Amino acid sequence: MTTESTLHSEVQTSSPVSLSSLHLGILWFGAAVSLAEIITGSLYDSMSTGSAVLAILAGHLIGAVAFYAVGWISWKEDKDAIAIADSSLGKAGVRIFALINALQLVGWTAVMILAGSDGLKAAAAAMGLYINLPWARLITGLLLLVWTAAGFRGMRNLNIAAVTLLFFLSVLWAVKLFLLPGTAEQEANAAPAFGGMLELAVIMPLSWLPLVGDYTRNARHGRSGVSAAALGYFIGSCAMYLLGLLSIRKIPDAGPVASMLLTGLGPAAALVVLLSTVTTGFLDVHSAGVSLRLVFPRLGQRTTPLLLGLLGLVLALAAPGGWYEHFLYALGSVFAPFFGVIFCRRLFFSPTTPSITDIVIGFGAWAVGLAGYYVLLPLGFPLGVSVPALIISMISYYLLQKGANLWIQKH
């Protein structure tokens, strides 16, 4: 995202040019300038400030390690992140990974519609107009669909402008928040488990794993280029999370747009948020269409993004309270064990074309890791759940492969 979603799309259309480390660092920092990440940062309001900051930084550090690993493999193999699944899970793995990426982008489209509707409602209220939330969501979603149907050219440049505006708006907003008098931290009746909140920070870098290699494969210098990308995203994403935390600390119970208005930024700030969410949502549905057509090549190039945008709108209209956290956990449950299989095969086994047995074992280990994620999630592990789920899938893959090799040798 240049919000969480923008890069999800930009990487699909970038040309294969050599990218400097500085370029990669700036590009991935920009990817983290995200309203979705600001919203996620506000979820830490029930923790003490010290614990929240530690969870955000530690979680992003864990996620950045996986981010770096996938980026490095893409550079070494000169493949995009989705294609590296081929060496572990075959063509079926690539298609399923592409399908999962399309579905997560539909989810991010819904997130953008929800965020944009808040901006529209707030901007209207500041001008003396009233729009209830369901209508605001419907209008924002329809605006996205009209934009998608029109297929406006130059959308990348418009999105870069929107992200730049959002960045400077965030800086100004942060300054205004700092100048507000401090508020006493409210005692939570039941403080959330540290591991669960750390997991919310791990997940955001993981959500980029299907796309990080699209750029790092073109790094001019592998180690420094991939490191710059991981560091740029780490700094930018942590900053956005901490901004969300600062906002909810200074102005409790106010969403990002309401907080901006209460600090005196005016209706223009709400319109910047609306522009940013619509442009990134536009790119999201097109990127989702590209991924979905990898699975179903006969789908129409123009109609597929529209259908996916409509699905995102339906999700935004029907989304129950608290669904965003469940959506984030769902991403972690899928991506962590998936890449555990890829990492294990690359570390301990030959990177040759996988056999049918290898592919079946890979999917089996992935399923074990996914199940392990949801078994461990309520337990509040100090290191979150993605790391244990990744390790479970790696151990499962290793043991299943060794067992299969022994069986083959005896028969």
JSON list of N, CA and C in Angstrom, two decimals, residues 177-230:
[
{"chain": "A", "resi": 177, "resn": "LEU", "atom": "N", "xyz": [-0.59, 16.81, 17.12]},
{"chain": "A", "resi": 177, "resn": "LEU", "atom": "CA", "xyz": [-0.90, 15.90, 18.22]},
{"chain": "A", "resi": 177, "resn": "LEU", "atom": "C", "xyz": [0.10, 16.07, 19.37]},
{"chain": "A", "resi": 178, "resn": "PHE", "atom": "N", "xyz": [1.37, 16.22, 19.04]},
{"chain": "A", "resi": 178, "resn": "PHE", "atom": "CA", "xyz": [2.38, 16.41, 20.07]},
{"chain": "A", "resi": 178, "resn": "PHE", "atom": "C", "xyz": [2.13, 17.68, 20.88]},
{"chain": "A", "resi": 179, "resn": "LEU", "atom": "N", "xyz": [1.59, 18.69, 20.22]},
{"chain": "A", "resi": 179, "resn": "LEU", "atom": "CA", "xyz": [1.37, 19.97, 20.89]},
{"chain": "A", "resi": 179, "resn": "LEU", "atom": "C", "xyz": [0.13, 19.95, 21.79]},
{"chain": "A", "resi": 180, "resn": "LEU", "atom": "N", "xyz": [-0.72, 18.93, 21.62]},
{"chain": "A", "resi": 180, "resn": "LEU", "atom": "CA", "xyz": [-1.89, 18.83, 22.49]},
{"chain": "A", "resi": 180, "resn": "LEU", "atom": "C", "xyz": [-1.46, 18.43, 23.89]},
{"chain": "A", "resi": 181, "resn": "PRO", "atom": "N", "xyz": [-2.18, 18.87, 24.92]},
{"chain": "A", "resi": 181, "resn": "PRO", "atom": "CA", "xyz": [-1.86, 18.43, 26.28]},
{"chain": "A", "resi": 181, "resn": "PRO", "atom": "C", "xyz": [-2.04, 16.93, 26.40]},
{"chain": "A", "resi": 182, "resn": "GLY", "atom": "N", "xyz": [-1.18, 16.30, 27.19]},
{"chain": "A", "resi": 182, "resn": "GLY", "atom": "CA", "xyz": [-1.24, 14.86, 27.35]},
{"chain": "A", "resi": 182, "resn": "GLY", "atom": "C", "xyz": [-2.47, 14.44, 28.12]},
{"chain": "A", "resi": 183, "resn": "THR", "atom": "N", "xyz": [-2.92, 13.22, 27.88]},
{"chain": "A", "resi": 183, "resn": "THR", "atom": "CA", "xyz": [-4.05, 12.65, 28.62]},
{"chain": "A", "resi": 183, "resn": "THR", "atom": "C", "xyz": [-3.56, 11.45, 29.40]},
{"chain": "A", "resi": 184, "resn": "ALA", "atom": "N", "xyz": [-4.14, 11.24, 30.56]},
{"chain": "A", "resi": 184, "resn": "ALA", "atom": "CA", "xyz": [-3.74, 10.10, 31.38]},
{"chain": "A", "resi": 184, "resn": "ALA", "atom": "C", "xyz": [-4.15, 8.79, 30.70]},
{"chain": "A", "resi": 185, "resn": "GLU", "atom": "N", "xyz": [-3.28, 7.81, 30.79]},
{"chain": "A", "resi": 185, "resn": "GLU", "atom": "CA", "xyz": [-3.59, 6.51, 30.20]},
{"chain": "A", "resi": 185, "resn": "GLU", "atom": "C", "xyz": [-4.72, 5.86, 30.99]},
{"chain": "A", "resi": 186, "resn": "GLN", "atom": "N", "xyz": [-5.68, 5.33, 30.23]},
{"chain": "A", "resi": 186, "resn": "GLN", "atom": "CA", "xyz": [-6.82, 4.67, 30.87]},
{"chain": "A", "resi": 186, "resn": "GLN", "atom": "C", "xyz": [-6.45, 3.24, 31.23]},
{"chain": "A", "resi": 187, "resn": "GLU", "atom": "N", "xyz": [-6.82, 2.82, 32.42]},
{"chain": "A", "resi": 187, "resn": "GLU", "atom": "CA", "xyz": [-6.57, 1.45, 32.84]},
{"chain": "A", "resi": 187, "resn": "GLU", "atom": "C", "xyz": [-7.54, 0.52, 32.12]},
{"chain": "A", "resi": 188, "resn": "ALA", "atom": "N", "xyz": [-6.97, -0.46, 31.46]},
{"chain": "A", "resi": 188, "resn": "ALA", "atom": "CA", "xyz": [-7.83, -1.43, 30.76]},
{"chain": "A", "resi": 188, "resn": "ALA", "atom": "C", "xyz": [-8.32, -2.48, 31.76]},
{"chain": "A", "resi": 189, "resn": "ASN", "atom": "N", "xyz": [-9.57, -2.87, 31.62]},
{"chain": "A", "resi": 189, "resn": "ASN", "atom": "CA", "xyz": [-10.12, -3.90, 32.50]},
{"chain": "A", "resi": 189, "resn": "ASN", "atom": "C", "xyz": [-9.40, -5.23, 32.29]},
{"chain": "A", "resi": 190, "resn": "ALA", "atom": "N", "xyz": [-9.07, -5.51, 31.07]},
{"chain": "A", "resi": 190, "resn": "ALA", "atom": "CA", "xyz": [-8.34, -6.73, 30.75]},
{"chain": "A", "resi": 190, "resn": "ALA", "atom": "C", "xyz": [-7.33, -6.39, 29.67]},
{"chain": "A", "resi": 191, "resn": "ALA", "atom": "N", "xyz": [-6.10, -6.20, 30.07]},
{"chain": "A", "resi": 191, "resn": "ALA", "atom": "CA", "xyz": [-5.06, -5.84, 29.11]},
{"chain": "A", "resi": 191, "resn": "ALA", "atom": "C", "xyz": [-4.85, -6.99, 28.13]},
{"chain": "A", "resi": 192, "resn": "PRO", "atom": "N", "xyz": [-4.73, -6.70, 26.84]},
{"chain": "A", "resi": 192, "resn": "PRO", "atom": "CA", "xyz": [-4.54, -7.77, 25.87]},
{"chain": "A", "resi": 192, "resn": "PRO", "atom": "C", "xyz": [-3.18, -8.43, 26.04]},
{"chain": "A", "resi": 193, "resn": "ALA", "atom": "N", "xyz": [-3.09, -9.70, 25.64]},
{"chain": "A", "resi": 193, "resn": "ALA", "atom": "CA", "xyz": [-1.83, -10.42, 25.72]},
{"chain": "A", "resi": 193, "resn": "ALA", "atom": "C", "xyz": [-0.80, -9.74, 24.82]},
{"chain": "A", "resi": 194, "resn": "PHE", "atom": "N", "xyz": [0.42, -9.61, 25.33]},
{"chain": "A", "resi": 194, "resn": "PHE", "atom": "CA", "xyz": [1.47, -8.94, 24.57]},
{"chain": "A", "resi": 194, "resn": "PHE", "atom": "C", "xyz": [1.70, -9.64, 23.23]},
{"chain": "A", "resi": 195, "resn": "GLY", "atom": "N", "xyz": [1.70, -10.99, 23.26]},
{"chain": "A", "resi": 195, "resn": "GLY", "atom": "CA", "xyz": [1.96, -11.72, 22.02]},
{"chain": "A", "resi": 195, "resn": "GLY", "atom": "C", "xyz": [0.93, -11.46, 20.94]},
{"chain": "A", "resi": 196, "resn": "GLY", "atom": "N", "xyz": [-0.34, -11.33, 21.35]},
{"chain": "A", "resi": 196, "resn": "GLY", "atom": "CA", "xyz": [-1.39, -11.05, 20.36]},
{"chain": "A", "resi": 196, "resn": "GLY", "atom": "C", "xyz": [-1.22, -9.70, 19.71]},
{"chain": "A", "resi": 197, "resn": "MET", "atom": "N", "xyz": [-0.80, -8.70, 20.50]},
{"chain": "A", "resi": 197, "resn": "MET", "atom": "CA", "xyz": [-0.60, -7.37, 19.95]},
{"chain": "A", "resi": 197, "resn": "MET", "atom": "C", "xyz": [0.68, -7.30, 19.12]},
{"chain": "A", "resi": 198, "resn": "LEU", "atom": "N", "xyz": [1.71, -8.03, 19.55]},
{"chain": "A", "resi": 198, "resn": "LEU", "atom": "CA", "xyz": [2.93, -8.11, 18.73]},
{"chain": "A", "resi": 198, "resn": "LEU", "atom": "C", "xyz": [2.60, -8.73, 17.38]},
{"chain": "A", "resi": 199, "resn": "GLU", "atom": "N", "xyz": [1.70, -9.71, 17.38]},
{"chain": "A", "resi": 199, "resn": "GLU", "atom": "CA", "xyz": [1.31, -10.37, 16.13]},
{"chain": "A", "resi": 199, "resn": "GLU", "atom": "C", "xyz": [0.73, -9.39, 15.12]},
{"chain": "A", "resi": 200, "resn": "LEU", "atom": "N", "xyz": [-0.02, -8.39, 15.59]},
{"chain": "A", "resi": 200, "resn": "LEU", "atom": "CA", "xyz": [-0.60, -7.39, 14.68]},
{"chain": "A", "resi": 200, "resn": "LEU", "atom": "C", "xyz": [0.47, -6.59, 13.97]},
{"chain": "A", "resi": 201, "resn": "ALA", "atom": "N", "xyz": [1.64, -6.47, 14.60]},
{"chain": "A", "resi": 201, "resn": "ALA", "atom": "CA", "xyz": [2.75, -5.77, 13.94]},
{"chain": "A", "resi": 201, "resn": "ALA", "atom": "C", "xyz": [3.53, -6.70, 13.02]},
{"chain": "A", "resi": 202, "resn": "VAL", "atom": "N", "xyz": [3.60, -7.97, 13.36]},
{"chain": "A", "resi": 202, "resn": "VAL", "atom": "CA", "xyz": [4.29, -8.94, 12.49]},
{"chain": "A", "resi": 202, "resn": "VAL", "atom": "C", "xyz": [3.55, -9.08, 11.17]},
{"chain": "A", "resi": 203, "resn": "ILE", "atom": "N", "xyz": [2.22, -9.07, 11.25]},
{"chain": "A", "resi": 203, "resn": "ILE", "atom": "CA", "xyz": [1.40, -9.41, 10.09]},
{"chain": "A", "resi": 203, "resn": "ILE", "atom": "C", "xyz": [1.55, -8.41, 8.96]},
{"chain": "A", "resi": 204, "resn": "MET", "atom": "N", "xyz": [1.69, -7.13, 9.28]},
{"chain": "A", "resi": 204, "resn": "MET", "atom": "CA", "xyz": [1.70, -6.14, 8.20]},
{"chain": "A", "resi": 204, "resn": "MET", "atom": "C", "xyz": [2.86, -6.36, 7.21]},
{"chain": "A", "resi": 205, "resn": "PRO", "atom": "N", "xyz": [4.11, -6.56, 7.68]},
{"chain": "A", "resi": 205, "resn": "PRO", "atom": "CA", "xyz": [5.16, -6.91, 6.71]},
{"chain": "A", "resi": 205, "resn": "PRO", "atom": "C", "xyz": [4.88, -8.23, 5.99]},
{"chain": "A", "resi": 206, "resn": "LEU", "atom": "N", "xyz": [4.28, -9.20, 6.70]},
{"chain": "A", "resi": 206, "resn": "LEU", "atom": "CA", "xyz": [3.97, -10.48, 6.05]},
{"chain": "A", "resi": 206, "resn": "LEU", "atom": "C", "xyz": [2.99, -10.31, 4.90]},
{"chain": "A", "resi": 207, "resn": "SER", "atom": "N", "xyz": [2.08, -9.34, 5.02]},
{"chain": "A", "resi": 207, "resn": "SER", "atom": "CA", "xyz": [1.09, -9.14, 3.96]},
{"chain": "A", "resi": 207, "resn": "SER", "atom": "C", "xyz": [1.73, -8.68, 2.66]},
{"chain": "A", "resi": 208, "resn": "TRP", "atom": "N", "xyz": [2.98, -8.19, 2.74]},
{"chain": "A", "resi": 208, "resn": "TRP", "atom": "CA", "xyz": [3.70, -7.75, 1.56]},
{"chain": "A", "resi": 208, "resn": "TRP", "atom": "C", "xyz": [4.52, -8.85, 0.91]},
{"chain": "A", "resi": 209, "resn": "LEU", "atom": "N", "xyz": [4.61, -10.02, 1.54]},
{"chain": "A", "resi": 209, "resn": "LEU", "atom": "CA", "xyz": [5.48, -11.07, 1.02]},
{"chain": "A", "resi": 209, "resn": "LEU", "atom": "C", "xyz": [5.13, -11.52, -0.39]},
{"chain": "A", "resi": 210, "resn": "PRO", "atom": "N", "xyz": [3.84, -11.53, -0.80]},
{"chain": "A", "resi": 210, "resn": "PRO", "atom": "CA", "xyz": [3.56, -11.91, -2.18]},
{"chain": "A", "resi": 210, "resn": "PRO", "atom": "C", "xyz": [4.09, -10.92, -3.21]},
{"chain": "A", "resi": 211, "resn": "LEU", "atom": "N", "xyz": [4.56, -9.74, -2.77]},
{"chain": "A", "resi": 211, "resn": "LEU", "atom": "CA", "xyz": [4.92, -8.69, -3.73]},
{"chain": "A", "resi": 211, "resn": "LEU", "atom": "C", "xyz": [6.34, -8.14, -3.58]},
{"chain": "A", "resi": 212, "resn": "VAL", "atom": "N", "xyz": [6.98, -8.39, -2.44]},
{"chain": "A", "resi": 212, "resn": "VAL", "atom": "CA", "xyz": [8.28, -7.76, -2.21]},
{"chain": "A", "resi": 212, "resn": "VAL", "atom": "C", "xyz": [9.28, -8.11, -3.31]},
{"chain": "A", "resi": 213, "resn": "GLY", "atom": "N", "xyz": [9.26, -9.36, -3.77]},
{"chain": "A", "resi": 213, "resn": "GLY", "atom": "CA", "xyz": [10.22, -9.79, -4.78]},
{"chain": "A", "resi": 213, "resn": "GLY", "atom": "C", "xyz": [10.04, -9.14, -6.13]},
{"chain": "A", "resi": 214, "resn": "ASP", "atom": "N", "xyz": [8.86, -8.58, -6.40]},
{"chain": "A", "resi": 214, "resn": "ASP", "atom": "CA", "xyz": [8.63, -7.93, -7.69]},
{"chain": "A", "resi": 214, "resn": "ASP", "atom": "C", "xyz": [9.60, -6.77, -7.89]},
{"chain": "A", "resi": 215, "resn": "TYR", "atom": "N", "xyz": [10.04, -6.16, -6.79]},
{"chain": "A", "resi": 215, "resn": "TYR", "atom": "CA", "xyz": [11.03, -5.09, -6.88]},
{"chain": "A", "resi": 215, "resn": "TYR", "atom": "C", "xyz": [12.43, -5.56, -6.54]},
{"chain": "A", "resi": 216, "resn": "THR", "atom": "N", "xyz": [12.59, -6.33, -5.46]},
{"chain": "A", "resi": 216, "resn": "THR", "atom": "CA", "xyz": [13.94, -6.70, -5.04]},
{"chain": "A", "resi": 216, "resn": "THR", "atom": "C", "xyz": [14.64, -7.59, -6.06]},
{"chain": "A", "resi": 217, "resn": "ARG", "atom": "N", "xyz": [13.91, -8.29, -6.88]},
{"chain": "A", "resi": 217, "resn": "ARG", "atom": "CA", "xyz": [14.57, -9.10, -7.93]},
{"chain": "A", "resi": 217, "resn": "ARG", "atom": "C", "xyz": [15.35, -8.22, -8.90]},
{"chain": "A", "resi": 218, "resn": "ASN", "atom": "N", "xyz": [14.98, -6.93, -8.96]},
{"chain": "A", "resi": 218, "resn": "ASN", "atom": "CA", "xyz": [15.65, -5.99, -9.86]},
{"chain": "A", "resi": 218, "resn": "ASN", "atom": "C", "xyz": [16.66, -5.10, -9.13]},
{"chain": "A", "resi": 219, "resn": "ALA", "atom": "N", "xyz": [17.01, -5.47, -7.89]},
{"chain": "A", "resi": 219, "resn": "ALA", "atom": "CA", "xyz": [17.98, -4.67, -7.14]},
{"chain": "A", "resi": 219, "resn": "ALA", "atom": "C", "xyz": [19.33, -4.70, -7.83]},
{"chain": "A", "resi": 220, "resn": "ARG", "atom": "N", "xyz": [19.97, -3.54, -7.90]},
{"chain": "A", "resi": 220, "resn": "ARG", "atom": "CA", "xyz": [21.29, -3.45, -8.53]},
{"chain": "A", "resi": 220, "resn": "ARG", "atom": "C", "xyz": [22.33, -4.22, -7.72]},
{"chain": "A", "resi": 221, "resn": "HIS", "atom": "N", "xyz": [22.21, -4.15, -6.40]},
{"chain": "A", "resi": 221, "resn": "HIS", "atom": "CA", "xyz": [23.10, -4.86, -5.50]},
{"chain": "A", "resi": 221, "resn": "HIS", "atom": "C", "xyz": [22.23, -5.65, -4.52]},
{"chain": "A", "resi": 222, "resn": "GLY", "atom": "N", "xyz": [22.34, -6.97, -4.56]},
{"chain": "A", "resi": 222, "resn": "GLY", "atom": "CA", "xyz": [21.42, -7.82, -3.84]},
{"chain": "A", "resi": 222, "resn": "GLY", "atom": "C", "xyz": [21.32, -7.54, -2.35]},
{"chain": "A", "resi": 223, "resn": "ARG", "atom": "N", "xyz": [22.43, -7.71, -1.63]},
{"chain": "A", "resi": 223, "resn": "ARG", "atom": "CA", "xyz": [22.37, -7.60, -0.17]},
{"chain": "A", "resi": 223, "resn": "ARG", "atom": "C", "xyz": [21.96, -6.20, 0.27]},
{"chain": "A", "resi": 224, "resn": "SER", "atom": "N", "xyz": [22.63, -5.18, -0.29]},
{"chain": "A", "resi": 224, "resn": "SER", "atom": "CA", "xyz": [22.33, -3.82, 0.14]},
{"chain": "A", "resi": 224, "resn": "SER", "atom": "C", "xyz": [20.95, -3.37, -0.34]},
{"chain": "A", "resi": 225, "resn": "GLY", "atom": "N", "xyz": [20.54, -3.81, -1.53]},
{"chain": "A", "resi": 225, "resn": "GLY", "atom": "CA", "xyz": [19.24, -3.42, -2.06]},
{"chain": "A", "resi": 225, "resn": "GLY", "atom": "C", "xyz": [18.09, -4.00, -1.25]},
{"chain": "A", "resi": 226, "resn": "VAL", "atom": "N", "xyz": [18.19, -5.32, -0.95]},
{"chain": "A", "resi": 226, "resn": "VAL", "atom": "CA", "xyz": [17.13, -5.96, -0.17]},
{"chain": "A", "resi": 226, "resn": "VAL", "atom": "C", "xyz": [17.12, -5.39, 1.26]},
{"chain": "A", "resi": 227, "resn": "SER", "atom": "N", "xyz": [18.31, -5.14, 1.81]},
{"chain": "A", "resi": 227, "resn": "SER", "atom": "CA", "xyz": [18.38, -4.54, 3.16]},
{"chain": "A", "resi": 227, "resn": "SER", "atom": "C", "xyz": [17.73, -3.17, 3.18]},
{"chain": "A", "resi": 228, "resn": "ALA", "atom": "N", "xyz": [17.98, -2.36, 2.15]},
{"chain": "A", "resi": 228, "resn": "ALA", "atom": "CA", "xyz": [17.39, -1.02, 2.08]},
{"chain": "A", "resi": 228, "resn": "ALA", "atom": "C", "xyz": [15.87, -1.11, 1.99]},
{"chain": "A", "resi": 229, "resn": "ALA", "atom": "N", "xyz": [15.37, -2.06, 1.21]},
{"chain": "A", "resi": 229, "resn": "ALA", "atom": "CA", "xyz": [13.91, -2.22, 1.09]},
{"chain": "A", "resi": 229, "resn": "ALA", "atom": "C", "xyz": [13.30, -2.59, 2.44]},
{"chain": "A", "resi": 230, "resn": "ALA", "atom": "N", "xyz": [13.92, -3.56, 3.13]},
{"chain": "A", "resi": 230, "resn": "ALA", "atom": "CA", "xyz": [13.39, -3.99, 4.42]},
{"chain": "A", "resi": 230, "resn": "ALA", "atom": "C", "xyz": [13.48, -2.87, 5.46]}
]
